Coordinates of C-alpha atoms in Angstrom, one line a residue:
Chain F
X1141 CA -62.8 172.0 32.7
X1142 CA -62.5 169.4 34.8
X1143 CA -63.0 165.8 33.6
X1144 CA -65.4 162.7 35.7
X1145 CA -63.7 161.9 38.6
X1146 CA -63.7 158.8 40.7
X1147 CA -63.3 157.9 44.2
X1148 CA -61.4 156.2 45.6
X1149 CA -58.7 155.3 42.7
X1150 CA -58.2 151.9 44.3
X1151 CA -60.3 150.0 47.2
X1152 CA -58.8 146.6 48.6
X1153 CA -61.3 145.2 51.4
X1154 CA -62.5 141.5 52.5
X1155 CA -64.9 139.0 51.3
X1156 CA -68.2 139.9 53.1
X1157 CA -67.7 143.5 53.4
X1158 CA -69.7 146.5 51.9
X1159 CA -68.1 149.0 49.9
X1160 CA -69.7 152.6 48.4
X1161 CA -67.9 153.9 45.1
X1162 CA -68.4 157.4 44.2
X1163 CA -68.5 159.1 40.8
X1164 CA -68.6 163.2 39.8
X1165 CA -69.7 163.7 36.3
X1166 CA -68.9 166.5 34.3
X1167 CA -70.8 169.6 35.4
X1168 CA -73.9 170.2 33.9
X1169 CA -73.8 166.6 32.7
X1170 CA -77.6 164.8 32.9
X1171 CA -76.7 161.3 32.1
X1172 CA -74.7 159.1 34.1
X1173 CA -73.7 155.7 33.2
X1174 CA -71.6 152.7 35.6
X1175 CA -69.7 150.0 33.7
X1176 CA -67.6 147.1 35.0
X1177 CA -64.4 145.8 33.3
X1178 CA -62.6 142.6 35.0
X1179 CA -60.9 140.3 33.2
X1180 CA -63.2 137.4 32.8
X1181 CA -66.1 139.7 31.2
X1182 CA -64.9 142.5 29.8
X1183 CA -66.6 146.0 29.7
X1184 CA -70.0 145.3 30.3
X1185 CA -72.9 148.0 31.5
X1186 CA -74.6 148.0 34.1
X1187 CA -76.6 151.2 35.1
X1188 CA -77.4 155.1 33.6
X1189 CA -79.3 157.7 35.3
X1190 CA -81.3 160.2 33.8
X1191 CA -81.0 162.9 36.2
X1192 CA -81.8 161.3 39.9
X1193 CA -83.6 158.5 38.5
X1194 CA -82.7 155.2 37.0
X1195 CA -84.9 153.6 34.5
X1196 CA -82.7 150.8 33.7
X1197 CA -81.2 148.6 36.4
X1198 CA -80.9 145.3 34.7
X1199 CA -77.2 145.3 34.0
X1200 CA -76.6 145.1 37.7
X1201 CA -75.0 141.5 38.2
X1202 CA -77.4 140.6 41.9
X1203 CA -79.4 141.9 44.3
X1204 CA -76.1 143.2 46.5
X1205 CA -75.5 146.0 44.0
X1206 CA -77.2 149.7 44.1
X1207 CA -77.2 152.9 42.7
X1208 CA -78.1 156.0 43.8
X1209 CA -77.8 160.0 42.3
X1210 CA -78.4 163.2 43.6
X1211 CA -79.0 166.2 42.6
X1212 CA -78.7 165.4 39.4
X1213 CA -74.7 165.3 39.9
X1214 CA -73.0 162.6 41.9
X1215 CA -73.5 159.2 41.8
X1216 CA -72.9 156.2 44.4
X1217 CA -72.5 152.5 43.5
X1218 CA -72.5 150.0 46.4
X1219 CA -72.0 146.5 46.8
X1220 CA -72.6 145.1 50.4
X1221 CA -71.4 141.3 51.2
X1222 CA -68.6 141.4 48.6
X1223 CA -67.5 138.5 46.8
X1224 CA -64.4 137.9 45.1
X1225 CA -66.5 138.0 41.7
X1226 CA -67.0 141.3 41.9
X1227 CA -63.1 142.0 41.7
X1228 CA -62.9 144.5 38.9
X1229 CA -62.9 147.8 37.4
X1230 CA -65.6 150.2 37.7
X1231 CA -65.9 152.7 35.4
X1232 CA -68.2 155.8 35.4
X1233 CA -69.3 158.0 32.4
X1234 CA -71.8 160.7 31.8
X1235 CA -72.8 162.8 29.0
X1236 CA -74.4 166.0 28.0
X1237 CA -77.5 164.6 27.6
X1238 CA -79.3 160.8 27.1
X1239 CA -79.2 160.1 23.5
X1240 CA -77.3 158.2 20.9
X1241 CA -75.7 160.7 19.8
X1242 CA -73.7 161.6 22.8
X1243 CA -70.3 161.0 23.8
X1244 CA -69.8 159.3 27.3
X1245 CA -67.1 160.7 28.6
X1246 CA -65.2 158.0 31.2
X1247 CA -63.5 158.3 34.8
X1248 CA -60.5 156.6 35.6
X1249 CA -62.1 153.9 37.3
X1250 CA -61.8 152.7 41.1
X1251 CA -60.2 149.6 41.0
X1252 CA -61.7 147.0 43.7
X1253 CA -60.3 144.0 44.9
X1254 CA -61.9 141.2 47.1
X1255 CA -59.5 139.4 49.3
Chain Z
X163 CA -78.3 139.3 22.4
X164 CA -76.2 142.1 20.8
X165 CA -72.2 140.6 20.9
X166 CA -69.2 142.4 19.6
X167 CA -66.1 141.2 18.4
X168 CA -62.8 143.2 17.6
X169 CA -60.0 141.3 15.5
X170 CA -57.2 141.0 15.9
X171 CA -56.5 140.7 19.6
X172 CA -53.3 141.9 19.8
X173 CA -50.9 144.2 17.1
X174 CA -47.3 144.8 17.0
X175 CA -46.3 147.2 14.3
X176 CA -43.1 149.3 13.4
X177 CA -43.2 153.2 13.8
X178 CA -45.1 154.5 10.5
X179 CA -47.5 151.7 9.5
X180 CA -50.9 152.4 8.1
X181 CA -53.1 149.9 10.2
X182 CA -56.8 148.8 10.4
X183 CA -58.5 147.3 13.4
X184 CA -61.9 145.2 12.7
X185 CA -65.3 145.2 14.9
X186 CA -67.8 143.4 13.7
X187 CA -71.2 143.1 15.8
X188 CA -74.3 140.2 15.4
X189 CA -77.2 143.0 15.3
X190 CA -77.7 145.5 12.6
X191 CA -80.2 147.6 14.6
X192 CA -77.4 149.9 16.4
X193 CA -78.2 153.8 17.3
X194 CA -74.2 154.3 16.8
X195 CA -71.0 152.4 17.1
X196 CA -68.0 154.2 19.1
X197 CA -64.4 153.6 19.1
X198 CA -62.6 154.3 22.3
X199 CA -59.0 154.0 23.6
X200 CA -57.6 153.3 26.8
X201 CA -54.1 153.7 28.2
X202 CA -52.9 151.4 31.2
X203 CA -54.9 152.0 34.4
X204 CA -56.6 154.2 33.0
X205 CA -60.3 155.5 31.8
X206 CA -61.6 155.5 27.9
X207 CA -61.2 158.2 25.6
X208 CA -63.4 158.7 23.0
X209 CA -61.9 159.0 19.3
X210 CA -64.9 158.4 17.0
X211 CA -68.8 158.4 16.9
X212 CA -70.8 156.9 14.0
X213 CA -74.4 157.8 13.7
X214 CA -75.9 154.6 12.4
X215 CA -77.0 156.7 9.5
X216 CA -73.4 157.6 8.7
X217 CA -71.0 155.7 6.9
X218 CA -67.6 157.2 8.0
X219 CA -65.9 159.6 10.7
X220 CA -62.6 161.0 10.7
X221 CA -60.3 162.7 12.8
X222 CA -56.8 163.6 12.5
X223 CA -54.8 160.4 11.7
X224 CA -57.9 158.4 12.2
X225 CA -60.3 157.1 10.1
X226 CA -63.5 154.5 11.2
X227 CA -65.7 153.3 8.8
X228 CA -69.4 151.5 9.1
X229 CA -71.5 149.5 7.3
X230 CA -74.8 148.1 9.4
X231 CA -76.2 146.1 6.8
X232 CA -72.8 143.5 7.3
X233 CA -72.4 144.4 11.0
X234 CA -68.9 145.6 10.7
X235 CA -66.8 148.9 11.2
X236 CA -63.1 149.5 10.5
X237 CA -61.0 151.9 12.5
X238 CA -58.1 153.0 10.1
X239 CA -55.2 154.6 11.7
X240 CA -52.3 156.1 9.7
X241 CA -48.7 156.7 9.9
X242 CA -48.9 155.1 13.4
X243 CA -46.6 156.4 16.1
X244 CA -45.6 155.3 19.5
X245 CA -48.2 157.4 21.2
X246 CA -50.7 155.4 19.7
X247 CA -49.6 152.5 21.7
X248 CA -53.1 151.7 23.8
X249 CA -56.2 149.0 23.8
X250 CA -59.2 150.0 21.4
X251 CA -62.1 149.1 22.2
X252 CA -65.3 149.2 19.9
X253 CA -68.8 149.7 21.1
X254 CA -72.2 150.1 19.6
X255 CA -75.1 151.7 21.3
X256 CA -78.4 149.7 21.2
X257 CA -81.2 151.3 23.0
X258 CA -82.6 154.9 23.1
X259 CA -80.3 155.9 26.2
X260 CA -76.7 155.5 24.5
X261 CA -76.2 151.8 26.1
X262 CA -73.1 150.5 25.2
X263 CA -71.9 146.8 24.3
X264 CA -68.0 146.8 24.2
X265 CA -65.5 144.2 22.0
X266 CA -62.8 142.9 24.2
X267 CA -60.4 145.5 22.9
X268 CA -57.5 145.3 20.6
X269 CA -54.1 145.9 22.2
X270 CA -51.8 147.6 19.7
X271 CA -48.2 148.7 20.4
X272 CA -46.2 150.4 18.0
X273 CA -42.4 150.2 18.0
X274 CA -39.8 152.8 17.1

């Protein structure tokens, strides 16, 4: 079956701008998981969904980046004002289910670049 | 604060080597540790999972290896070949909902 797929591949835009990054997990996939990779920090998490909700947002580097899932399947991650910080790799996952004993199975990434 | 580190950085090995790659991680209370790969511009595949009651996994050509108590896994891979040529990256999970905390990767190329 397919694989998690992410939209779009690549995303070049100016400093100040907003920009909405789109993930579709594996079907029938309940957790959901966003990760950053740049080059300064490597891969570092920053928020899962259980279903629609997200009980853990503190990996999310500032107030200009949000989350949202719904129903149950795809996901949005948006950054408004963009800064050239946020230059990086974002990487999507999602699993069967939430637990440690799950594999997270990754996207290809969008890769997004602040001029 | 959880940190992981993979050594070496960086391998170059001939076509046929038996190699190890290290993680080691500062907090022994891990759910799992994972070993990943990734190929240029593109996502991470999943090649091992370690319960943290486990000791070992293997899979084909590859063999990781855990032991919490010193905060360090191996990730054995033999015969190498040129396909194997790709970053691997070690994580560990450390809360109840499968949170990873990645190494920096090692970047291995094997040679014909």
């Amino acid at each position: 079956g397919a694989g998690v797929s992410q939209s779009p591949s690549n995303k070049v835009t100016e400093k100040g701008k907003d920009v909405e990054l789109r993930c579709d997990p594996i079907s029938g996939h309940t957790a959901l998981y966003w990760y950053r990779q740049s080059l300064g920090q490597g891969l570092e998490f920053l928020i899962y969904f259980q279903g629609n909700s997200a009980p853990d947002k503190s990996g999310l580097p500032s107030d200009r980046f949000s989350a949202e899932r719904t129903g149950g399947s795809v996901s949005t991650l948006t950054i408004q004002r963009t800064q050239q910080e946020d230059s990086a790799v974002y990487l999507c996952a999602s699993s069967l289910e939430l637990g440690n004993q799950e594999t997270q199975y990754f996207g290809p990434g969008t890769r997004l670049l602040v001029l | 604060k959880q940190e992981v580190t993979q050594i070496p950085a960086a391998l170059s090995v001939p076509e046929g080597e038996n190699l190890v790659l290290n993680c080691s991680f500062t907090d022994s209370a891990i759910y799992n540790l994972q070993w990943f790969r990734q190929d240029p511009g593109k996502g991470l595949t999943s090649l091992l999972l370690i319960q943290s009651s486990q000791r070992e996994q293997t899979s084909g050509r590859l063999n990781a290896s855990l032991d919490k108590s010193s905060g360090r896994s191996t990730l054995y891979i033999a015969a190498s070949q040129p396909g194997d040529s790709a970053t691997y990256l070690c994580a560990v999970s450390t809360g109840g909902y499968n949170k990873l905390i990645f190494g920096a990767g090692t970047r291995l190329a094997v040679h014909p």
